[in-house]
């Protein structure tokens, strides 16, 4: 069954059962029902349909990159995305910024008893659509698992653990390759995802609604690598730009000087950040990356970013310098302040 014909309605009629029960995770008839009626029609590919204990893959290269992440966002659906697009794009992006081409995904679902089957179906279709769109060809979701836990223990009903396998290039971009003098580029406005989810959760409405930036970064990462001069890339997820920069300062042993006025932040995101009392530098994105590029290649890299979908707002925001590993920000008021690593979690369950 193709997704386009399957997408019309949920393949398990409400008259059979409308909600997930504990037995759906029991490995028996109802588990088989979910696999045959939800996951196979939504994800359909040869490796999954073989239903072995392990999916069998043939990859031309032996240079493999692997990444794994879990997704616990609340609410499940938010402006600009849902837990399914988040899982696929989050996994694809970790491979892409590592210089790898995503080749296969696996998905483990933790479902809460009582979840509407229709919700699971919608999420599965979004995952499939995101996996089809993220790269030049569809990325198959080749393996999976389903567990069901008691009502009240996985609110709002669904969590996903996803692993991605990719074929990597050599040498891969990495923190160890960042050199003094590198330009630091960010691919677009920061903080959209975190503020979109928080605003949806708290029921805040703005004149222009905040949409998550959730998107695949594979094409942008490839375009950047093709310009030459890229030393390192990282996608900006939990902890936002600040966490990515702090981690990379630590692992490269360099000092990063950032110009606050150059870091793009949408007006509505800045307004939401003020309401929540959080610095946009710390807010998660799900479709932005930071790149460290040789100074001579910075203009070409910026041009490549801006030519990509979602990269229109890219900017050069600073440089790597000799000095002890730290991140310092030149504020809008001309003062220098350290940008520290987050202590504790400011925004729970946004990714
Ligand atoms: Mg990452």
XYZ file of C-alpha atoms and ligand atoms in Angstrom:
352
model
C 0.000 0.000 0.000
C 1.381 3.408 -0.868
C 1.353 6.252 1.603
C -0.752 8.411 -0.677
C -3.589 5.884 -0.708
C -3.052 4.967 2.943
C -3.002 8.590 4.065
C -6.698 9.016 3.493
C -7.629 7.377 6.751
C -6.221 5.354 9.576
C -6.038 1.694 8.452
C -7.349 0.396 11.775
C -11.062 1.269 11.894
C -12.255 2.862 15.136
C -14.808 0.047 15.429
C -11.909 -2.433 15.934
C -10.295 -0.378 18.686
C -9.686 3.378 18.873
C -6.896 3.415 21.450
C -3.662 1.698 22.387
C -4.030 -0.957 25.064
C -1.368 -2.726 27.083
C -1.805 -5.771 24.816
C -0.496 -3.766 21.815
C 2.952 -4.035 23.385
C 2.603 -7.666 24.385
C 4.098 -9.217 21.266
C 0.876 -11.050 20.416
C -1.927 -10.552 17.917
C -2.466 -6.855 18.656
C 1.245 -6.090 18.278
C 1.163 -7.851 14.898
C -1.897 -5.782 14.041
C 0.007 -2.535 14.696
C 2.954 -3.720 12.613
C 0.833 -4.905 9.699
C -1.720 -2.106 9.677
C 0.224 0.957 10.851
C 3.992 0.594 10.555
C 4.322 -1.481 7.364
C 1.861 0.672 5.361
C 3.394 3.903 6.690
C 7.065 2.980 6.374
C 6.898 0.247 3.694
C 10.339 -0.876 2.461
C 11.918 -4.227 1.681
C 14.206 -4.364 4.727
C 11.308 -3.735 7.134
C 8.861 -5.972 5.273
C 11.249 -8.924 5.634
C 10.436 -8.715 9.377
C 13.661 -10.359 10.486
C 15.160 -9.867 13.931
C 17.627 -7.466 12.323
C 17.227 -5.503 9.096
C 19.711 -6.518 6.398
C 21.388 -3.594 4.622
C 23.861 -3.360 1.771
C 25.912 -0.176 1.885
C 28.586 0.531 -0.727
C 30.926 2.071 1.851
C 32.401 0.584 4.985
C 32.807 4.043 6.548
C 29.750 4.211 8.759
C 28.457 6.930 11.073
C 25.797 6.085 13.654
C 23.762 8.311 15.933
C 20.911 7.824 18.370
C 18.492 10.106 20.193
C 15.179 9.988 22.021
C 12.284 12.400 21.560
C 9.910 13.318 24.370
C 8.384 16.616 23.176
C 5.141 17.918 24.726
C 2.755 18.696 22.997
C 3.142 16.045 20.280
C 2.012 18.454 17.548
C 3.216 22.067 17.436
C 3.334 24.826 14.798
C 5.894 23.752 12.186
C 6.179 20.085 13.135
C 5.413 17.162 15.402
C 7.273 14.456 17.305
C 7.654 12.427 14.079
C 9.292 15.174 12.001
C 11.420 16.061 15.023
C 12.701 12.484 15.392
C 13.566 12.069 11.712
C 15.093 15.517 11.207
C 16.960 15.408 14.516
C 18.557 12.098 13.572
C 19.271 13.099 9.970
C 20.851 16.354 11.155
C 23.287 14.670 13.528
C 24.508 12.555 10.614
C 24.547 15.488 8.161
C 26.670 17.795 10.323
C 29.097 14.893 10.817
C 29.605 14.753 7.052
C 27.528 11.582 6.656
C 24.806 10.724 4.155
C 21.849 9.139 5.982
C 21.103 5.618 4.689
C 18.737 4.009 7.202
C 16.729 4.795 10.329
C 15.282 2.702 13.116
C 12.428 3.775 15.367
C 11.437 2.504 18.805
C 8.045 3.686 20.062
C 7.071 3.937 23.700
C 3.311 4.299 23.711
C 1.076 5.160 26.607
C -1.993 3.035 27.176
C -4.964 5.050 25.909
C -3.142 6.839 23.049
C -5.487 7.257 20.093
C -4.489 4.951 17.218
C -5.229 7.835 14.864
C -2.480 9.888 16.580
C 0.060 7.098 16.089
C -0.960 6.857 12.434
C -0.536 10.617 11.892
C 2.908 10.562 13.524
C 3.989 7.528 11.459
C 2.928 9.296 8.249
C 4.846 12.435 9.237
C 7.927 10.324 9.894
C 7.638 8.754 6.477
C 7.144 12.140 4.774
C 10.137 13.616 6.626
C 12.325 10.591 5.786
C 11.313 10.875 2.114
C 12.129 14.593 1.958
C 15.314 14.881 4.027
C 17.872 13.805 1.415
C 18.044 13.307 -2.321
C 16.357 9.913 -2.070
C 14.017 8.457 0.594
C 15.703 7.171 3.768
C 14.125 3.840 4.717
C 12.944 3.221 8.289
C 14.176 -0.361 8.418
C 13.745 -1.527 12.014
C 11.475 -0.765 14.912
C 10.054 -1.727 18.248
C 6.886 -0.961 20.183
C 6.374 -0.987 23.926
C 3.255 0.082 25.794
C 3.360 1.427 29.333
C 0.570 2.132 31.786
C -1.677 5.158 31.487
C -0.152 8.218 33.148
C 3.477 7.191 32.655
C 4.284 8.607 29.205
C 2.065 11.669 28.962
C 1.134 12.918 26.318
C 1.136 9.381 24.983
C 4.094 8.794 22.721
C 7.888 8.889 22.814
C 10.290 7.852 20.081
C 13.880 6.618 20.187
C 15.546 6.830 16.805
C 18.869 5.605 15.456
C 20.363 6.652 12.157
C 23.077 5.061 10.040
C 24.995 7.029 7.444
C 27.961 6.701 5.106
C 30.615 9.206 6.023
C 33.238 11.140 4.154
C 36.924 11.277 5.078
C 38.123 13.475 6.667
C 34.853 14.189 8.464
C 34.281 17.694 9.822
C 35.040 17.595 13.542
C 35.773 19.815 16.567
C 39.441 18.798 16.406
C 39.726 20.482 12.996
C 38.677 23.976 14.215
C 41.598 26.404 13.863
C 42.357 29.846 15.212
C 40.937 32.459 12.842
C 37.964 30.344 11.728
C 34.795 32.287 10.978
C 31.722 31.170 12.901
C 28.500 31.065 10.881
C 24.952 30.354 11.990
C 22.469 29.212 9.348
C 19.433 31.276 10.393
C 17.418 32.820 13.208
C 17.853 31.036 16.531
C 15.322 29.905 19.122
C 12.295 29.308 16.875
C 11.767 25.654 17.822
C 11.964 26.056 21.589
C 9.697 29.098 21.629
C 7.190 27.480 19.207
C 6.849 24.463 21.519
C 6.729 26.522 24.731
C 4.153 28.902 23.251
C 1.994 25.974 22.081
C 2.275 24.328 25.504
C 1.406 27.470 27.431
C -1.255 28.664 24.966
C 0.542 31.941 24.229
C -0.473 33.713 21.049
C 1.622 36.251 19.194
C 0.671 38.541 16.333
C 2.834 36.453 14.017
C 2.696 32.891 15.365
C 6.066 31.255 16.074
C 6.741 28.177 13.972
C 9.370 25.585 14.750
C 12.381 25.638 12.435
C 12.318 21.806 12.406
C 13.888 20.851 9.052
C 16.515 18.574 7.514
C 20.039 20.011 7.183
C 21.505 17.411 4.844
C 21.389 19.548 1.692
C 22.869 22.566 3.460
C 25.631 20.502 5.048
C 26.489 19.007 1.655
C 26.524 22.451 -0.008
C 28.810 23.761 2.740
C 31.228 20.844 2.467
C 31.368 21.355 -1.308
C 32.700 24.905 -0.832
C 35.804 23.548 0.948
C 37.121 25.206 4.074
C 34.527 23.762 6.469
C 36.253 22.582 9.638
C 33.309 21.650 11.853
C 29.516 21.808 11.915
C 27.008 21.186 14.673
C 23.230 21.324 14.688
C 21.762 23.577 17.360
C 19.452 21.476 19.480
C 19.043 21.264 23.249
C 20.743 24.200 24.955
C 20.760 26.211 21.706
C 23.667 28.109 20.173
C 25.275 28.662 23.547
C 25.603 24.956 24.365
C 26.938 24.095 20.909
C 29.565 26.855 21.141
C 30.595 25.959 24.681
C 30.989 22.277 23.840
C 33.053 23.109 20.766
C 35.228 25.660 22.599
C 35.969 22.948 25.142
C 36.792 20.280 22.573
C 38.795 22.556 20.248
C 40.635 24.342 23.078
C 39.886 27.753 21.523
C 38.137 30.958 22.563
C 35.097 31.965 20.528
C 34.195 35.665 20.278
C 30.561 36.219 19.244
C 28.900 39.478 18.228
C 25.439 39.431 19.816
C 24.007 41.911 17.305
C 25.022 39.625 14.419
C 23.186 36.563 15.787
C 19.771 36.561 14.087
C 16.688 36.339 16.353
C 13.141 36.945 15.102
C 11.264 39.745 16.899
C 8.459 37.397 18.011
C 10.981 34.876 19.347
C 12.754 37.621 21.271
C 9.385 38.687 22.728
C 8.568 35.102 23.757
C 12.022 34.720 25.319
C 11.362 37.804 27.432
C 8.077 36.316 28.659
C 9.801 33.046 29.609
C 12.817 34.874 31.017
C 15.359 33.059 28.861
C 18.208 34.223 26.635
C 17.578 33.182 22.974
C 21.196 31.985 22.869
C 20.070 29.045 25.056
C 16.903 28.096 23.171
C 16.800 24.939 21.037
C 16.563 24.963 17.254
C 15.826 21.850 15.153
C 16.814 23.077 11.708
C 19.827 25.324 12.268
C 23.527 24.659 12.356
C 26.680 26.449 13.335
C 29.674 26.089 11.013
C 33.363 26.829 11.537
C 34.961 27.814 8.257
C 38.459 28.933 7.233
C 38.382 32.710 7.084
C 39.182 32.802 3.346
C 36.205 30.538 2.593
C 33.701 32.306 4.855
C 32.017 34.398 2.139
C 31.540 31.350 -0.104
C 30.147 29.345 2.823
C 27.739 32.149 3.717
C 26.578 32.310 0.104
C 26.069 28.528 0.036
C 24.017 28.646 3.242
C 21.837 31.494 1.994
C 21.150 29.659 -1.258
C 19.698 26.687 0.684
C 16.099 26.405 1.798
C 15.959 27.649 5.396
C 19.348 29.383 5.101
C 18.131 32.773 3.920
C 18.867 34.326 7.324
C 22.398 32.926 7.689
C 25.043 35.192 9.214
C 28.675 35.336 10.246
C 28.513 35.829 14.002
C 32.087 35.640 15.225
C 35.496 33.996 15.086
C 37.665 31.429 16.829
C 40.661 32.951 18.602
C 43.668 31.780 20.552
C 43.068 31.828 24.288
C 41.623 29.646 26.966
C 38.514 27.721 25.878
C 35.495 29.946 26.503
C 32.723 31.757 24.679
C 32.508 35.532 25.025
C 29.789 37.759 23.639
C 30.152 41.378 22.628
C 26.748 42.669 23.735
C 24.564 45.199 21.937
C 25.748 47.705 24.558
C 29.423 47.192 23.770
C 30.265 45.151 26.876
C 31.959 41.730 26.826
C 30.221 38.977 28.772
C 30.998 35.294 29.096
C 28.362 32.990 27.601
C 28.359 30.080 30.004
C 27.126 26.538 29.651
C 23.561 26.083 30.906
C 23.289 24.799 34.420
C 20.252 22.589 34.794
C 17.397 22.389 32.318
C 15.581 25.631 31.533
C 13.048 24.292 29.055
C 11.972 20.716 29.725
C 10.514 18.418 27.044
C 10.964 20.539 23.977
C 12.737 17.901 21.877
Mg 23.674 17.252 17.231
